[in-house]
Amino acid sequence: KGLWNYKCARPDKDCANYVRTVLGSLVNMAEAISEEELQYRLTNPNGEQWNNHMKRMRRSLLEQQHK
């Protein structure tokens, strides 16, 4: 646990990625954006409202569950 596991050799590369590339990849994995969120943000002019819309939808779902 907590160790790196090699998945496959990269014969197309002769040196490691820059630190910035590695850190960017880690940030992307931590954000764990879903396909639905990505599609919403790219196709909706109010894409930045994703979190607010999701909060409302979760609240609505809970309200319906308690009826």
Coordinates of C-alpha atoms in Angstrom, one line a residue:
K1 CA 0.0 0.0 0.0
G2 CA 1.2 3.5 -0.8
L3 CA 3.8 2.2 -3.3
W4 CA 4.0 2.7 -7.0
N5 CA 3.2 -0.2 -9.2
Y6 CA 4.6 -0.3 -12.7
K7 CA 1.9 -1.1 -15.2
C8 CA 3.9 -1.5 -18.4
A9 CA 7.2 -0.5 -20.0
R10 CA 7.2 2.6 -22.2
P11 CA 9.5 1.7 -25.1
D12 CA 8.6 5.1 -26.8
K13 CA 10.1 7.1 -23.9
D14 CA 13.8 7.3 -23.0
C15 CA 13.4 9.6 -19.9
A16 CA 10.9 10.2 -17.1
N17 CA 8.2 12.9 -17.2
Y18 CA 8.8 16.3 -15.8
V19 CA 7.6 16.9 -12.2
R20 CA 5.0 19.3 -13.5
T21 CA 3.5 16.6 -15.7
V22 CA 3.4 14.1 -12.8
L23 CA 1.8 16.6 -10.4
G24 CA -0.7 17.6 -13.0
S25 CA -1.7 13.9 -13.5
L26 CA -2.1 13.5 -9.7
V27 CA -4.3 16.5 -9.5
N28 CA -6.5 15.2 -12.4
M29 CA -6.8 11.8 -10.6
A30 CA -7.7 13.5 -7.3
E31 CA -10.4 15.6 -8.9
A32 CA -11.9 12.5 -10.4
I33 CA -14.2 14.3 -12.8
S34 CA -16.9 12.2 -14.2
E35 CA -17.8 11.9 -17.9
E36 CA -21.1 13.5 -17.1
E37 CA -19.5 16.5 -15.4
L38 CA -17.0 16.9 -18.2
Q39 CA -19.7 16.9 -20.8
Y40 CA -21.9 19.3 -18.8
R41 CA -19.0 21.8 -18.3
L42 CA -18.0 21.7 -22.0
T43 CA -21.4 22.0 -23.5
N44 CA -23.2 24.3 -21.1
P45 CA -22.6 28.0 -21.1
N46 CA -23.1 27.9 -17.3
G47 CA -20.7 25.0 -16.9
E48 CA -19.3 26.4 -13.7
Q49 CA -22.6 25.9 -12.1
W50 CA -22.2 22.1 -12.0
N51 CA -21.6 22.0 -8.2
N52 CA -24.6 24.1 -7.5
H53 CA -26.8 22.0 -9.7
M54 CA -25.6 18.8 -8.2
K55 CA -26.3 20.1 -4.6
R56 CA -29.9 21.0 -5.7
M57 CA -30.3 17.6 -7.3
R58 CA -29.1 15.7 -4.2
R59 CA -31.3 17.8 -2.0
S60 CA -34.3 17.1 -4.2
L61 CA -33.5 13.4 -4.2
L62 CA -33.4 13.3 -0.4
E63 CA -36.7 15.2 -0.2
Q64 CA -38.4 12.7 -2.6
Q65 CA -37.0 9.8 -0.6
H66 CA -38.6 11.1 2.6
K67 CA -42.1 11.5 1.1

